[in-house]
mmCIF file of C-alpha atoms in Angstrom:
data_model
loop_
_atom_site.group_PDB
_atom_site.id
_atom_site.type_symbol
_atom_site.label_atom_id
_atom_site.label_comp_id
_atom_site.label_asym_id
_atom_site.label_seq_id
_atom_site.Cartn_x
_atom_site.Cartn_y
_atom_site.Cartn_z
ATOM 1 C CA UNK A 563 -5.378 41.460 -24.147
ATOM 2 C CA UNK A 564 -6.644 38.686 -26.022
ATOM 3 C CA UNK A 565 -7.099 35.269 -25.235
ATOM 4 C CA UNK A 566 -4.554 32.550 -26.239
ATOM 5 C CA UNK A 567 -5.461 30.581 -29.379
ATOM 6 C CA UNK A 568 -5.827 26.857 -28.403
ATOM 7 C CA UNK A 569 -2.527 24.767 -29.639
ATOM 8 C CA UNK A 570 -2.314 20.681 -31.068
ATOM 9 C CA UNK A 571 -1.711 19.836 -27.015
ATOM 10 C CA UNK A 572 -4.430 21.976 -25.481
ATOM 11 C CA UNK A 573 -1.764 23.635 -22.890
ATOM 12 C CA UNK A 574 -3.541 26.519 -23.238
ATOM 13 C CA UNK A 575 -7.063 25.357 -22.576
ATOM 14 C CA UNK A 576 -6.093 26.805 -19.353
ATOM 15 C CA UNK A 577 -5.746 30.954 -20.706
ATOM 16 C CA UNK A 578 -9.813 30.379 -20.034
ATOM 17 C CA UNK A 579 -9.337 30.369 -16.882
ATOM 18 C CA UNK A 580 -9.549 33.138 -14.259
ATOM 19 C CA UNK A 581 -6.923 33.527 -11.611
ATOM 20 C CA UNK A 582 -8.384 34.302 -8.001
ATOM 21 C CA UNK A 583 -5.997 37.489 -6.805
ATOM 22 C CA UNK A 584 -8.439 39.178 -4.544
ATOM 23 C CA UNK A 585 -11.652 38.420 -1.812
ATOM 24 C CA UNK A 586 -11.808 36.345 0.549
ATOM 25 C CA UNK A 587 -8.565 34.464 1.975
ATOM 26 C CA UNK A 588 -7.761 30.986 0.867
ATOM 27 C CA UNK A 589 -8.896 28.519 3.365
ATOM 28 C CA UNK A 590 -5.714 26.315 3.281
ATOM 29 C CA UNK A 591 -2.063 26.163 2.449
ATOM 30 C CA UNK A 592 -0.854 23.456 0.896
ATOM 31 C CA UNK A 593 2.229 22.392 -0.991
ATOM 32 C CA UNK A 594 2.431 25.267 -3.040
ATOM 33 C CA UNK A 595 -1.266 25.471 -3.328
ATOM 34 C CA UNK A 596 -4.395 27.218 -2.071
ATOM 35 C CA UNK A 597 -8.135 26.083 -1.081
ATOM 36 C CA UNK A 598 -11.001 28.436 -1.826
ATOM 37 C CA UNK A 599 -14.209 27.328 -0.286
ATOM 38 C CA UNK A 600 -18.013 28.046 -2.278
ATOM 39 C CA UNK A 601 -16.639 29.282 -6.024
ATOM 40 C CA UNK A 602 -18.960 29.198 -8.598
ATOM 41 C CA UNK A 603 -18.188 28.148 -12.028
ATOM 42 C CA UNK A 604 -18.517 31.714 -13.428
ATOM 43 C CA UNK A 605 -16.042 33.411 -11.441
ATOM 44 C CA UNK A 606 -13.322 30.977 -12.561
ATOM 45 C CA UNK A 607 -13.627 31.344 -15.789
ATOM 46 C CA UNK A 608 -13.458 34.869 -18.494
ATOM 47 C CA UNK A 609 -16.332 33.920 -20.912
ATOM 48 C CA UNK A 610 -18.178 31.612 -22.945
ATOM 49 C CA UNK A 611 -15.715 29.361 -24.259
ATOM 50 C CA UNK A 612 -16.355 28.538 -28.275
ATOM 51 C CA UNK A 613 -18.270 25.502 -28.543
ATOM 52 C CA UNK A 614 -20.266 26.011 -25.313
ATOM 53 C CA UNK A 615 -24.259 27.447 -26.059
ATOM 54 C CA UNK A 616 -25.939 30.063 -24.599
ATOM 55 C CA UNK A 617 -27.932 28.119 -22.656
ATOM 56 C CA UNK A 618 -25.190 25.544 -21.549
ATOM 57 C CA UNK A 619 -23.204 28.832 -20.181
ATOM 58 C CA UNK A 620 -25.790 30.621 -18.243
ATOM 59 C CA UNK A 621 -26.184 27.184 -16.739
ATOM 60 C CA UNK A 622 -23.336 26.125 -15.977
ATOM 61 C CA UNK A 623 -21.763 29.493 -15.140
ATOM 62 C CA UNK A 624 -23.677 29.367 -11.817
ATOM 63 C CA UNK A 625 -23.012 26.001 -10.652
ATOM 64 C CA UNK A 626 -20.601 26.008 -7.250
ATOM 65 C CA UNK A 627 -17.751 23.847 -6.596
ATOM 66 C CA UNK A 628 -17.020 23.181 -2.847
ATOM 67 C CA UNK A 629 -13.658 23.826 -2.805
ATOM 68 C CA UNK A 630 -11.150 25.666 -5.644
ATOM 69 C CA UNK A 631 -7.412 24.392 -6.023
ATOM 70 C CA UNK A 632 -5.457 27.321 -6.905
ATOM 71 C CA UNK A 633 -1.526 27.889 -7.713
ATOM 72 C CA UNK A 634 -0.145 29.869 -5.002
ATOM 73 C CA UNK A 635 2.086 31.979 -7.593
ATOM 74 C CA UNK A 636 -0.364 32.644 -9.974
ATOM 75 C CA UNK A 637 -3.871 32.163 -8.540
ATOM 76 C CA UNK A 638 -4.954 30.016 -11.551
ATOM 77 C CA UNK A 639 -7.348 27.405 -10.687
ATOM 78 C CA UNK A 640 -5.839 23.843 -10.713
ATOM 79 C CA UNK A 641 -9.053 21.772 -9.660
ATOM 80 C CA UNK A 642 -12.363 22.161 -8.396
ATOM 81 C CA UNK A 643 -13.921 19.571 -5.626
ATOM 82 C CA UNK A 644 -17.485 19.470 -5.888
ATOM 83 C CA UNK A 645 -19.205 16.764 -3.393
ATOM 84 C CA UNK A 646 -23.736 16.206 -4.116
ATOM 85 C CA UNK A 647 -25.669 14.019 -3.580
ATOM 86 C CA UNK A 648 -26.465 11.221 -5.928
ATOM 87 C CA UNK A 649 -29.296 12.581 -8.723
ATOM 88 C CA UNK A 650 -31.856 10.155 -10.850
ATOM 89 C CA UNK A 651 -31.211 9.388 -14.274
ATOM 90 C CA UNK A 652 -33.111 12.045 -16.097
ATOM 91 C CA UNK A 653 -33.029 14.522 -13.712
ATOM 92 C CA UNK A 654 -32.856 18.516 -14.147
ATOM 93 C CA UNK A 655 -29.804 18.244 -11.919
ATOM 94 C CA UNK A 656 -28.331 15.566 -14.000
ATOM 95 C CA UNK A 657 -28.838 17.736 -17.422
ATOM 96 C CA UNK A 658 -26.967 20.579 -14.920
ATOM 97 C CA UNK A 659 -24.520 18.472 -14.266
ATOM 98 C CA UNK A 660 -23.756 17.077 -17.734
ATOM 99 C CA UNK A 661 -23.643 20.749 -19.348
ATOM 100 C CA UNK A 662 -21.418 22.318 -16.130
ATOM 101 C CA UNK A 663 -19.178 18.616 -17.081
ATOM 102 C CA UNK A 664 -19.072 20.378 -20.928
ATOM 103 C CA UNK A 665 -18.230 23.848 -19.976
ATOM 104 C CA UNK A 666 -15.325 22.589 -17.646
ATOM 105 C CA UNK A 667 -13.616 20.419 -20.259
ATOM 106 C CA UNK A 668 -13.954 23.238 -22.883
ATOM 107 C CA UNK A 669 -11.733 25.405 -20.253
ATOM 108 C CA UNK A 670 -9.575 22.953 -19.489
ATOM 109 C CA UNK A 671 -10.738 22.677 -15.672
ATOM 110 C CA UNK A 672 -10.228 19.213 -14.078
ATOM 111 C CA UNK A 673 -12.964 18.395 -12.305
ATOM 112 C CA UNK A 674 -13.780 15.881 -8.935
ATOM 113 C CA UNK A 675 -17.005 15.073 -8.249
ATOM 114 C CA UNK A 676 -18.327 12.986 -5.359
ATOM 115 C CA UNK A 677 -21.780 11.644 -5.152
ATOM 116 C CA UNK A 678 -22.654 10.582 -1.869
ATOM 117 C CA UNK A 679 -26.492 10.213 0.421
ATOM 118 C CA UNK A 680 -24.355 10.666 3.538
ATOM 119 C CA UNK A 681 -21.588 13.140 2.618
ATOM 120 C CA UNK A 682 -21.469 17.397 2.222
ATOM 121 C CA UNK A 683 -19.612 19.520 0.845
ATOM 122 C CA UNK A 684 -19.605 21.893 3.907
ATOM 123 C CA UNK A 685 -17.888 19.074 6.264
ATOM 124 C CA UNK A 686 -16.002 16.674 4.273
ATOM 125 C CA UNK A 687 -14.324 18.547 1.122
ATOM 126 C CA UNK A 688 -11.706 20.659 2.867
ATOM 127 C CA UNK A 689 -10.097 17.195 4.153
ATOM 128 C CA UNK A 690 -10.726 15.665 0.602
ATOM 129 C CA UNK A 691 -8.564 18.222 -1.031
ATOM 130 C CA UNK A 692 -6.085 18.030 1.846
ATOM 131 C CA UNK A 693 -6.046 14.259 1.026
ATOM 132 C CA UNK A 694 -5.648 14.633 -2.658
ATOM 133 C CA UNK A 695 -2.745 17.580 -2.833
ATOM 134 C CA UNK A 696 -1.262 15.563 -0.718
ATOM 135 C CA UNK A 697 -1.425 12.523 -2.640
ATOM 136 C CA UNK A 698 -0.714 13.899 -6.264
ATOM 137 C CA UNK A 699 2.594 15.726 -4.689
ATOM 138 C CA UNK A 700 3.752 12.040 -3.377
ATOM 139 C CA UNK A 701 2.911 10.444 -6.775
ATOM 140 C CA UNK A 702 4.753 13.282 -8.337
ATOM 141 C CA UNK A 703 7.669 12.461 -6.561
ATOM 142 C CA UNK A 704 7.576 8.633 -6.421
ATOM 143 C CA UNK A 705 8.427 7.627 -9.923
ATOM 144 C CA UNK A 706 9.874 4.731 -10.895
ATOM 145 C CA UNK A 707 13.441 6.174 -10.876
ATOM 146 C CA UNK A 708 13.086 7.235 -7.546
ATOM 147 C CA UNK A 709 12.994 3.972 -6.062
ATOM 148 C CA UNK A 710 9.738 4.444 -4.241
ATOM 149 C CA UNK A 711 7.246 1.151 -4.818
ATOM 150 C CA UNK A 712 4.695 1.786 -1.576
ATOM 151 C CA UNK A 713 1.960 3.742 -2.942
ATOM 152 C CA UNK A 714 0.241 6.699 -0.813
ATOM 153 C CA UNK A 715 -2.484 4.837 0.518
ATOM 154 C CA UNK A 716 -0.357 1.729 1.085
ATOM 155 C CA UNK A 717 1.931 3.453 3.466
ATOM 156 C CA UNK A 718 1.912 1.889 6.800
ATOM 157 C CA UNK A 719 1.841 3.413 10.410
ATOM 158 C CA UNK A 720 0.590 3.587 13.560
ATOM 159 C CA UNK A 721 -3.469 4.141 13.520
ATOM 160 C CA UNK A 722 -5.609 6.284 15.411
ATOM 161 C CA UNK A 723 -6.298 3.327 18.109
ATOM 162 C CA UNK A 724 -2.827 2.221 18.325
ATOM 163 C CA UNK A 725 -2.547 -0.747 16.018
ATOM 164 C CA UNK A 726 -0.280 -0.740 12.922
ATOM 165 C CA UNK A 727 -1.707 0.105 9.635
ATOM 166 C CA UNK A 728 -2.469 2.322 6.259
ATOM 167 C CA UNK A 729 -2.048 5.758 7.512
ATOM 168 C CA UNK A 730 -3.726 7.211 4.711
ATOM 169 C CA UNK A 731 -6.965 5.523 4.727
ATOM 170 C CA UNK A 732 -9.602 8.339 4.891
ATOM 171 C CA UNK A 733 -11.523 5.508 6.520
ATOM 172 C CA UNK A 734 -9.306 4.949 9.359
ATOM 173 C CA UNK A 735 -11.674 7.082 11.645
ATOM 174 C CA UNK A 736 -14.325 5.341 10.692
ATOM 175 C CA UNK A 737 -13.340 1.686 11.711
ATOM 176 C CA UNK A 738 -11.699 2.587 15.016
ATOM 177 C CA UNK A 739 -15.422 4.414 15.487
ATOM 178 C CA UNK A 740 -16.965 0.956 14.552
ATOM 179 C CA UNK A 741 -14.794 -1.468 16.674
ATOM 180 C CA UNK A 742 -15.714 1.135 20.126
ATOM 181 C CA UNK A 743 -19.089 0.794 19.095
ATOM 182 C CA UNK A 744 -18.830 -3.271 19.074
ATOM 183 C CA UNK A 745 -16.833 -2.910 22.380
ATOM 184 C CA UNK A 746 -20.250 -0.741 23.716
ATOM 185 C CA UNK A 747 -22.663 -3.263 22.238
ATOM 186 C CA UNK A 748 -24.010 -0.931 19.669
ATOM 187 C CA UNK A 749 -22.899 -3.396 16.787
ATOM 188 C CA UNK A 750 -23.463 -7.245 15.603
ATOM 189 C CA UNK A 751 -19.890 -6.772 14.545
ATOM 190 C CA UNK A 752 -16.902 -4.564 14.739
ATOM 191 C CA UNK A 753 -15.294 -4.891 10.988
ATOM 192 C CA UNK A 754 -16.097 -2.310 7.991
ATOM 193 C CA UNK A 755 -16.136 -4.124 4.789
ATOM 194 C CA UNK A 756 -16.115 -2.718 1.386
ATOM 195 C CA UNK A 757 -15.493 -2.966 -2.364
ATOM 196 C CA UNK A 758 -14.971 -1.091 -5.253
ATOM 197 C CA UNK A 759 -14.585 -0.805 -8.845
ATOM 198 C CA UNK A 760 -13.938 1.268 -11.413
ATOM 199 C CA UNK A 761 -16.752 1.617 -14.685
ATOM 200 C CA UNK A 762 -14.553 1.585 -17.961
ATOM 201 C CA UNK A 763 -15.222 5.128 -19.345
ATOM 202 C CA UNK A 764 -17.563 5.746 -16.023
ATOM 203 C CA UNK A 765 -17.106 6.895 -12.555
ATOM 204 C CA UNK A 766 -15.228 4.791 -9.449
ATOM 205 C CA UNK A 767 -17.897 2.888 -7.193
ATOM 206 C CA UNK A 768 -17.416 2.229 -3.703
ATOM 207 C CA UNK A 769 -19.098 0.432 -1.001
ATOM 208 C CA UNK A 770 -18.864 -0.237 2.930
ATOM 209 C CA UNK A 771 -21.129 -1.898 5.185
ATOM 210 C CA UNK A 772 -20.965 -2.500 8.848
ATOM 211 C CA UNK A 773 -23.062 -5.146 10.064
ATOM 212 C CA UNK A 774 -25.384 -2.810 12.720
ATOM 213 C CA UNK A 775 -27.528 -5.964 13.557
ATOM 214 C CA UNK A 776 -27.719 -9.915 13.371
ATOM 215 C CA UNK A 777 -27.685 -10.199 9.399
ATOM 216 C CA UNK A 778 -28.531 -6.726 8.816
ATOM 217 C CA UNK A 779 -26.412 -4.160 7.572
ATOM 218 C CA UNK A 780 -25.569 -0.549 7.004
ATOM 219 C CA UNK A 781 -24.751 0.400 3.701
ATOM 220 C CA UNK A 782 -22.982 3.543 1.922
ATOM 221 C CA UNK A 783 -22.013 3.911 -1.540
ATOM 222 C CA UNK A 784 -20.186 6.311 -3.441
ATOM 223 C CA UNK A 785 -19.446 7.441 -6.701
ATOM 224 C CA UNK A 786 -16.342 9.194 -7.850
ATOM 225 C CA UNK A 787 -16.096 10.935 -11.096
ATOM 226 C CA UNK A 788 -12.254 11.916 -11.704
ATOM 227 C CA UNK A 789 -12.988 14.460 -14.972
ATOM 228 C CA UNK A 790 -9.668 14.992 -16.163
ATOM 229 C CA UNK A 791 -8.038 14.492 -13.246
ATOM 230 C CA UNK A 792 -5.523 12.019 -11.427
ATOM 231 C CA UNK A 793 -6.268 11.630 -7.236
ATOM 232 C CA UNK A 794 -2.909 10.098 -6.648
ATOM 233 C CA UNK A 795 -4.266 6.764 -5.574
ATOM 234 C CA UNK A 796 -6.686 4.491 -7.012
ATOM 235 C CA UNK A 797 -9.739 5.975 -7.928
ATOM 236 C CA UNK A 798 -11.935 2.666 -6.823
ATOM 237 C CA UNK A 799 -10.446 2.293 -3.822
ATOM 238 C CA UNK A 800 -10.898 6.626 -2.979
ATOM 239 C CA UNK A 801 -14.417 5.867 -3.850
ATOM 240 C CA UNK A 802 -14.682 2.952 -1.091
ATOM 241 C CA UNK A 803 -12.561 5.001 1.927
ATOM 242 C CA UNK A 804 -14.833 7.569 0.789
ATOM 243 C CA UNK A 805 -17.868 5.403 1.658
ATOM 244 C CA UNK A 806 -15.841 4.027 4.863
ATOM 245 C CA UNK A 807 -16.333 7.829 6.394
ATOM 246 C CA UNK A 808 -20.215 8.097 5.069
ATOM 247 C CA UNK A 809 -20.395 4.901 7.030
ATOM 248 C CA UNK A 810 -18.552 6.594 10.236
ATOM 249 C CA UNK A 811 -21.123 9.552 9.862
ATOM 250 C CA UNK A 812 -24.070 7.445 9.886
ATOM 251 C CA UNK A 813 -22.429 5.376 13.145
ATOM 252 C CA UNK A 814 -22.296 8.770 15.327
ATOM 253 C CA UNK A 815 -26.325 8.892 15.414
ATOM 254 C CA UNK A 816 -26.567 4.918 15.779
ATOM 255 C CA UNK A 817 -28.771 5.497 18.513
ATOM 256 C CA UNK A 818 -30.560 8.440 17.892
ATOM 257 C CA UNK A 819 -32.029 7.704 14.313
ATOM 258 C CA UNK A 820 -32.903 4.215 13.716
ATOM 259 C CA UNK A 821 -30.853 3.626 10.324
ATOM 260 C CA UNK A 822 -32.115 2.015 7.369
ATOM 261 C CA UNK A 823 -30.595 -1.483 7.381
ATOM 262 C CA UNK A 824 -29.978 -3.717 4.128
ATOM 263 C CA UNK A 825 -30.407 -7.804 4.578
ATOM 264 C CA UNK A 826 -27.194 -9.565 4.789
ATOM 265 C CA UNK A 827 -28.752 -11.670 1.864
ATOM 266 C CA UNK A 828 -29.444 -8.981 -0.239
ATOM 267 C CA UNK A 829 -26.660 -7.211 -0.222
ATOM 268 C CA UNK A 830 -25.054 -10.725 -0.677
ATOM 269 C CA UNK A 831 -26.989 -10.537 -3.870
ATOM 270 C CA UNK A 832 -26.321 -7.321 -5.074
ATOM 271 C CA UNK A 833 -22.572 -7.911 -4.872
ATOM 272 C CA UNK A 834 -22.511 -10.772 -7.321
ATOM 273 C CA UNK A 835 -25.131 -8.735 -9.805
ATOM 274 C CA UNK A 836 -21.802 -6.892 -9.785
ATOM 275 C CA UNK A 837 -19.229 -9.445 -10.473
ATOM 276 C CA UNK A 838 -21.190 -10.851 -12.953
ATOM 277 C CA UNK A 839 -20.788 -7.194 -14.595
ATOM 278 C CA UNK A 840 -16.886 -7.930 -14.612
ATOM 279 C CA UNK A 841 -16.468 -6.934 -18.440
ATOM 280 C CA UNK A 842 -17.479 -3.414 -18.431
ATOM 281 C CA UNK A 843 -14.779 -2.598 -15.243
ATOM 282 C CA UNK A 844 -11.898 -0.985 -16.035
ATOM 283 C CA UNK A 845 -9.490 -3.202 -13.946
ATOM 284 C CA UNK A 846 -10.008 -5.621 -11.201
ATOM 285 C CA UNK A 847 -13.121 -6.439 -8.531
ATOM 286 C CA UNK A 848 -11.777 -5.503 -5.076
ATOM 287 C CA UNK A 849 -13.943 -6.807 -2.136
ATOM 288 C CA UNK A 850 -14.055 -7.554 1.655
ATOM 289 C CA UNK A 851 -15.862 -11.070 2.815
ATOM 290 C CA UNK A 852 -19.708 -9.921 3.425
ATOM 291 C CA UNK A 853 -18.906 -11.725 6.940
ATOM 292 C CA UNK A 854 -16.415 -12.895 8.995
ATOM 293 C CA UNK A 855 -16.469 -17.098 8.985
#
């Protein structure tokens, strides 16, 4: 059988796409939807698309995604998850990732990438994808008309330690972590502060610090490219509770590994090098004090 020609809306970008029927068993079940953990590009997809070289293809076609949405009924890939670490400007893994970015759109697969020092693929993108299925199906079903105005990660609850708060903050872990740690004397202070924004036609940026010692702090930042795709919540602030768990990793070998501590000052400093970049932000400049008073 043929392949579907493309139509005005692109519906069918998706005919490109291989369903996964047969292997290995999803790893999760969820909402109508299943996980598949290491997929490469080339298995999802049932040729070179037009448009897309020779040499973009063989490249791409090899990249792996960390985790493969699929519909249950159909076992046509919805999204992939893909989490890296950050590459330089330049880079052979950049060029890999731009052309892999090329091949995806010409398919019509949406695409979420996270770039993170601290995070893998292996540990954290199973609960990512729980997160996001999660939050798409609650967007899907809070429009306007509905009547629902609390937004998935504005939801309030009871936290892990007890007190009342947003019950889906992927950082939530994280800060508890960081207050016991204060309580043991492990940290100058016991509050996780962040920011994050969103580049106009870039990725979402997120930050979070803990302040490990007097005036000097640990650091994580993350960057969230959304290809085509909607998370649900707020991209920016995915991007910081993102950043709040790379901080919580880091905080579990506090005293094993000596961590690599920014100056209060500094990253005083580097925060308003980025509100001075207010124009090129696609909406607003959300940040935490860089201290308690």
């Amino acid at each position: 059988m043929g392949l579907a020609k493309m139509t005005s809306s692109g519906s069918v970008a998706a005919s490109w796409l291989r369903p996964i029927t047969a292997g290995a068993a999803p790893q999760l079940t969820r909402a109508g939807q299943l996980g598949y953990a290491a997929r490469r590009l080339g298995e999802l997809v049932q040729g070179r698309p037009p448009g897309i070289t020779g040499h973009q293809w063989s490249t791409a076609q090899r990249e792996c995604f960390d985790q493969v949405v699929c519909a249950a009924d159909s076992g046509r890939p919805v999204f992939a998850v893909q989490v890296a670490p950050p590459a330089p400007a330049g880079s052979a893994a950049r060029r890999v990732e731009r052309m892999t970015s090329t091949v995806c759109a010409a398919v019509g697969l949406p695409v979420l990438r996270v770039e993170s020092s601290t995070l893998r693929g292996a540990d954290h993108s199973r609960r990512l994808v729980e997160y996001v299925i999660d939050a798409r199906s609650y967007a899907a079903g809070s429009a306007p008309e509905t009547g629902y105005a609390v937004g998935f990660r504005e939801i309030v609850g009871r936290l892990p330690d007890g007190r009342s708060g947003p019950v889906n903050d992927l950082g939530a872990l994280a800060r508890a972590a960081a207050v016991e740690a204060y309580v043991e004397r492990r940290l100058a202070d016991p509050i996780v502060r962040g920011l994050h924004v969103h580049w106009t036609d870039g990725p979402a940026e997120g930050w979070s610090w803990v302040e490990v010692r007097p005036g000097r702090c640990l650091l994580e930042r993350v960057e969230l490219f959304a290809q085509r795709f909607s998370c649900g919540v707020d991209p920016g602030q995915l991007a910081e509770d993102l950043a709040t768990v790379a901080v919580g990793e880091r905080l579990r070998d506090l005293d094993a590994v000596e961590p690599a501590l920014v100056d209060r000052d500094e990253l005083r400093g580097r925060v308003r090098q980025l509100a001075a970049r207010r124009d090129e932000f696609d909406g607003g400049f959300a940040f935490d004090h860089l201290c308690a008073d």
